[in-house]
Short mmCIF file of C-alpha atoms in Angstrom, two decimals:
data_model
loop_
_atom_site.label_atom_id
_atom_site.label_comp_id
_atom_site.label_asym_id
_atom_site.label_seq_id
_atom_site.Cartn_x
_atom_site.Cartn_y
_atom_site.Cartn_z
CA UNK A 1 -11.47 13.62 -6.89
CA UNK A 2 -10.34 9.19 -6.92
CA UNK A 3 -11.98 6.24 -4.71
CA UNK A 4 -11.66 3.37 -5.20
CA UNK A 5 -14.16 -0.25 -3.40
CA UNK A 6 -13.80 -2.92 -2.83
CA UNK A 7 -17.73 -3.93 -2.42
CA UNK A 8 -16.46 -7.61 -0.84
CA UNK A 9 -14.64 -7.80 2.93
CA UNK A 10 -14.59 -11.83 3.61
CA UNK A 11 -14.59 -13.89 0.87
CA UNK A 12 -13.42 -17.73 1.06
CA UNK A 13 -12.53 -20.25 -1.45
CA UNK A 14 -11.59 -24.12 -0.96
CA UNK A 15 -7.51 -24.92 -1.76
CA UNK A 16 -6.97 -25.65 -5.23
CA UNK A 17 -10.69 -24.29 -6.47
CA UNK A 18 -10.83 -20.91 -8.35
CA UNK A 19 -11.51 -17.25 -6.76
CA UNK A 20 -12.42 -13.89 -8.21
CA UNK A 21 -11.70 -10.40 -5.99
CA UNK A 22 -14.19 -7.57 -6.92
CA UNK A 23 -12.48 -4.53 -7.24
CA UNK A 24 -14.19 -0.90 -8.49
CA UNK A 25 -12.79 2.87 -8.50
CA UNK A 26 -13.74 6.09 -9.74
CA UNK A 27 -11.56 8.50 -11.70
CA UNK A 28 -11.80 11.14 -14.44
CA UNK A 29 -8.79 10.32 -15.74
CA UNK A 30 -7.43 8.22 -19.15
CA UNK A 31 -3.95 7.21 -17.60
CA UNK A 32 -3.25 5.63 -14.08
CA UNK A 33 -2.60 2.09 -13.60
CA UNK A 34 -3.96 -0.26 -11.00
CA UNK A 35 -2.47 -2.84 -8.96
CA UNK A 36 -3.16 -4.95 -6.63
CA UNK A 37 -1.71 -5.86 -3.11
CA UNK A 38 -1.59 -9.14 -1.00
CA UNK A 39 -1.15 -8.50 2.38
CA UNK A 40 -1.00 -11.71 4.72
CA UNK A 41 -0.88 -12.12 8.54
CA UNK A 42 2.68 -10.70 8.93
CA UNK A 43 1.99 -7.65 7.79
CA UNK A 44 3.52 -6.59 4.93
CA UNK A 45 1.97 -5.57 2.19
CA UNK A 46 3.23 -7.26 -1.16
CA UNK A 47 3.21 -6.36 -5.09
CA UNK A 48 1.01 -9.29 -7.08
CA UNK A 49 0.08 -7.46 -10.35
CA UNK A 50 0.28 -4.04 -11.49
CA UNK A 51 -2.46 -3.27 -14.71
CA UNK A 52 -1.12 0.00 -16.92
CA UNK A 53 -4.61 1.32 -18.03
CA UNK A 54 -3.35 2.23 -21.04
CA UNK A 55 -3.09 -1.32 -21.71
CA UNK A 56 -5.94 -3.28 -23.49
CA UNK A 57 -4.81 -6.92 -22.86
CA UNK A 58 -5.35 -8.18 -19.40
CA UNK A 59 -2.23 -8.48 -17.00
CA UNK A 60 -0.89 -11.88 -15.28
CA UNK A 61 1.85 -13.25 -13.54
CA UNK A 62 1.36 -17.10 -12.57
CA UNK A 63 -1.41 -18.29 -10.82
CA UNK A 64 -3.15 -14.02 -11.07
CA UNK A 65 -4.90 -12.58 -13.10
CA UNK A 66 -7.01 -9.46 -13.91
CA UNK A 67 -10.30 -8.80 -15.99
CA UNK A 68 -9.53 -5.27 -16.75
CA UNK A 69 -12.90 -3.32 -18.31
CA UNK A 70 -11.32 0.85 -18.32
CA UNK A 71 -15.01 1.36 -19.20
CA UNK A 72 -16.92 0.14 -16.43
CA UNK A 73 -13.79 0.75 -14.72
CA UNK A 74 -14.08 -2.55 -12.50
CA UNK A 75 -10.72 -4.60 -11.75
CA UNK A 76 -10.95 -7.85 -10.26
CA UNK A 77 -8.18 -9.85 -9.27
CA UNK A 78 -8.69 -13.82 -9.99
CA UNK A 79 -6.88 -16.36 -8.63
CA UNK A 80 -6.15 -19.77 -9.81
CA UNK A 81 -5.30 -22.94 -8.47
CA UNK A 82 -5.39 -21.10 -4.55
CA UNK A 83 -3.46 -22.28 -2.33
CA UNK A 84 -3.04 -22.26 1.42
CA UNK A 85 -0.11 -19.21 1.62
CA UNK A 86 -2.73 -17.35 -0.74
CA UNK A 87 -4.56 -16.66 2.67
CA UNK A 88 -4.20 -12.84 2.89
CA UNK A 89 -6.29 -9.07 2.84
CA UNK A 90 -6.05 -7.88 -0.47
CA UNK A 91 -6.29 -4.09 -1.77
CA UNK A 92 -6.59 -2.70 -4.51
CA UNK A 93 -4.76 0.78 -5.71
CA UNK A 94 -5.36 2.57 -8.32
CA UNK A 95 -2.22 6.16 -9.01
CA UNK A 96 -2.49 8.65 -11.36
CA UNK A 97 -0.15 9.43 -14.29
CA UNK A 98 1.02 12.08 -12.96
CA UNK A 99 4.26 13.26 -11.48
CA UNK A 100 4.03 12.56 -7.74
CA UNK A 101 0.68 11.35 -7.54
CA UNK A 102 -0.59 9.23 -4.66
CA UNK A 103 -1.73 5.40 -4.46
CA UNK A 104 -5.40 4.93 -3.95
CA UNK A 105 -5.84 1.97 -1.71
CA UNK A 106 -9.59 0.45 -1.22
CA UNK A 107 -10.70 -1.05 2.09
CA UNK A 108 -9.06 -4.43 1.36
CA UNK A 109 -11.05 -8.32 1.09
CA UNK A 110 -10.03 -11.17 3.46
CA UNK A 111 -9.86 -13.94 1.84
CA UNK A 112 -9.44 -17.46 3.76
CA UNK A 113 -8.36 -20.82 1.78
CA UNK A 114 -10.14 -23.42 3.18
CA UNK A 115 -8.07 -26.79 2.76
CA UNK B 1 19.23 -8.02 1.78
CA UNK B 2 16.79 -5.99 4.53
CA UNK B 3 14.70 -3.94 1.74
CA UNK B 4 12.82 -1.96 4.12
CA UNK B 5 12.82 -2.34 7.69
CA UNK B 6 10.96 -0.48 10.73
CA UNK B 7 11.85 0.13 13.93
CA UNK B 8 9.88 -0.49 16.63
CA UNK B 9 7.37 -3.26 15.73
CA UNK B 10 5.04 -2.17 18.36
CA UNK B 11 4.76 -0.11 21.42
CA UNK B 12 2.38 1.79 23.25
CA UNK B 13 2.34 5.45 24.25
CA UNK B 14 0.88 7.70 26.75
CA UNK B 15 -1.17 10.57 25.00
CA UNK B 16 0.81 13.55 24.79
CA UNK B 17 3.97 11.82 24.64
CA UNK B 18 6.20 12.14 21.88
CA UNK B 19 8.12 9.03 20.07
CA UNK B 20 9.96 8.31 16.91
CA UNK B 21 9.52 5.97 14.16
CA UNK B 22 12.32 4.70 11.93
CA UNK B 23 12.65 2.99 8.85
CA UNK B 24 15.46 2.21 6.87
CA UNK B 25 15.24 0.72 3.22
CA UNK B 26 18.77 -0.77 1.87
CA UNK B 27 17.73 -0.98 -1.95
CA UNK B 28 19.16 2.99 -2.90
CA UNK B 29 15.81 4.22 -4.02
CA UNK B 30 15.42 7.45 -3.44
CA UNK B 31 11.84 8.16 -2.83
CA UNK B 32 9.87 7.16 0.61
CA UNK B 33 6.62 7.05 2.09
CA UNK B 34 4.56 7.26 5.17
CA UNK B 35 1.36 5.47 5.57
CA UNK B 36 -0.63 4.80 8.08
CA UNK B 37 -3.43 1.89 7.66
CA UNK B 38 -6.78 1.80 10.25
CA UNK B 39 -9.83 -0.55 10.04
CA UNK B 40 -12.10 -1.09 7.70
CA UNK B 41 -9.50 2.04 5.22
CA UNK B 42 -6.82 1.14 3.57
CA UNK B 43 -3.64 2.49 3.73
CA UNK B 44 -2.70 6.58 3.67
CA UNK B 45 -0.43 8.53 2.95
CA UNK B 46 1.09 10.57 5.87
CA UNK B 47 4.48 12.25 5.00
CA UNK B 48 6.16 11.07 1.34
CA UNK B 49 10.71 12.22 0.58
CA UNK B 50 11.69 12.70 -2.96
CA UNK B 51 14.83 13.06 -2.70
CA UNK B 52 17.20 13.46 0.66
CA UNK B 53 17.10 16.66 2.54
CA UNK B 54 13.63 17.17 0.94
CA UNK B 55 9.18 15.93 2.37
CA UNK B 56 6.44 17.07 1.49
CA UNK B 57 3.19 16.18 2.75
CA UNK B 58 0.11 13.68 1.47
CA UNK B 59 -3.24 12.84 2.40
CA UNK B 60 -3.08 13.14 6.49
CA UNK B 61 0.17 15.13 7.39
CA UNK B 62 -1.27 16.30 10.39
CA UNK B 63 -0.26 15.79 13.80
CA UNK B 64 3.39 14.10 12.17
CA UNK B 65 6.27 14.92 11.48
CA UNK B 66 9.74 13.05 9.00
CA UNK B 67 12.81 13.97 8.28
CA UNK B 68 15.26 12.56 5.71
CA UNK B 69 18.72 13.65 6.90
CA UNK B 70 19.91 10.06 5.49
CA UNK B 71 18.72 8.39 1.66
CA UNK B 72 18.31 5.54 3.42
CA UNK B 73 16.65 6.40 6.31
CA UNK B 74 13.21 8.12 6.36
CA UNK B 75 11.62 8.95 9.88
CA UNK B 76 8.09 9.91 11.44
CA UNK B 77 7.54 11.39 14.38
CA UNK B 78 4.83 11.87 17.01
CA UNK B 79 5.46 15.00 19.01
CA UNK B 80 1.85 14.57 20.97
CA UNK B 81 0.32 11.43 20.20
CA UNK B 82 -3.09 10.70 20.85
CA UNK B 83 -4.94 8.66 20.14
CA UNK B 84 -6.57 9.27 16.91
CA UNK B 85 -3.14 8.53 16.62
CA UNK B 86 -3.23 4.51 16.99
CA UNK B 87 -2.57 2.78 13.95
CA UNK B 88 -0.90 0.61 12.08
CA UNK B 89 1.63 2.40 10.01
CA UNK B 90 3.74 1.91 6.77
CA UNK B 91 6.70 2.78 5.23
CA UNK B 92 7.81 1.65 1.94
CA UNK B 93 10.38 3.35 -0.95
CA UNK B 94 10.83 2.82 -5.22
CA UNK B 95 13.08 3.60 -6.95
CA UNK B 96 11.65 6.56 -8.52
CA UNK B 97 8.26 8.72 -8.99
CA UNK B 98 6.55 7.13 -12.15
CA UNK B 99 2.93 5.94 -11.74
CA UNK B 100 3.92 2.14 -12.06
CA UNK B 101 6.83 1.81 -9.99
CA UNK B 102 6.43 -1.01 -7.36
CA UNK B 103 5.86 0.72 -3.71
CA UNK B 104 8.20 -1.89 -2.14
CA UNK B 105 6.19 -1.55 2.06
CA UNK B 106 8.04 -2.49 5.31
CA UNK B 107 6.55 -4.70 7.64
CA UNK B 108 4.52 -2.67 9.59
CA UNK B 109 4.74 -1.09 13.25
CA UNK B 110 1.40 -0.94 15.45
CA UNK B 111 1.26 1.58 17.21
CA UNK B 112 -1.23 1.90 20.27
CA UNK B 113 -1.87 5.64 22.18
CA UNK B 114 -3.34 5.15 25.14
#
């Protein structure tokens, strides 16, 4: 079974600084997707960034980028120029690229932005 | 454009009571999902639907039933609520089941079972 591990329950960063959130996963598959979701205090889950396992190039969305290390099964999220609005729970998620496979979520990392 | 909405936002039940959570989406998405989120855990899939009139079990289906009578609505029912069902429930929808497809989430329903 696939598992997703986020070993940092909480992180904090000074506003305008850079922070990296860690995620590791366990799978025997070679074809899959990885995601980072943001859950602000409003509780709504918002997709931040997505990575396809077959793509070697790391995904980037504005201030958000990932470091995808397929052999190490690591998928970290880097937030540059942190803003107060980035404060949220961040969830890493995995989905096998097959049929109606479910999303498997990690336990989340709570990110605090220090003004 | 409302996206995905959930009703109610918060509910308190007594053990043994029943209730239905309503999810509605206005994006004409084929696929809809119900998740629960518990402290210290990620979201877990309860049930999902691949289209009007169809439903399937997810990871933690016991104690829940669902119905998809209309494409835009996905109902989650608790026939006899238990304290273990205290959780935050999220509905989501997506256009298709491709692994990379974005799922759009609703704002969640907080349920407390006493």
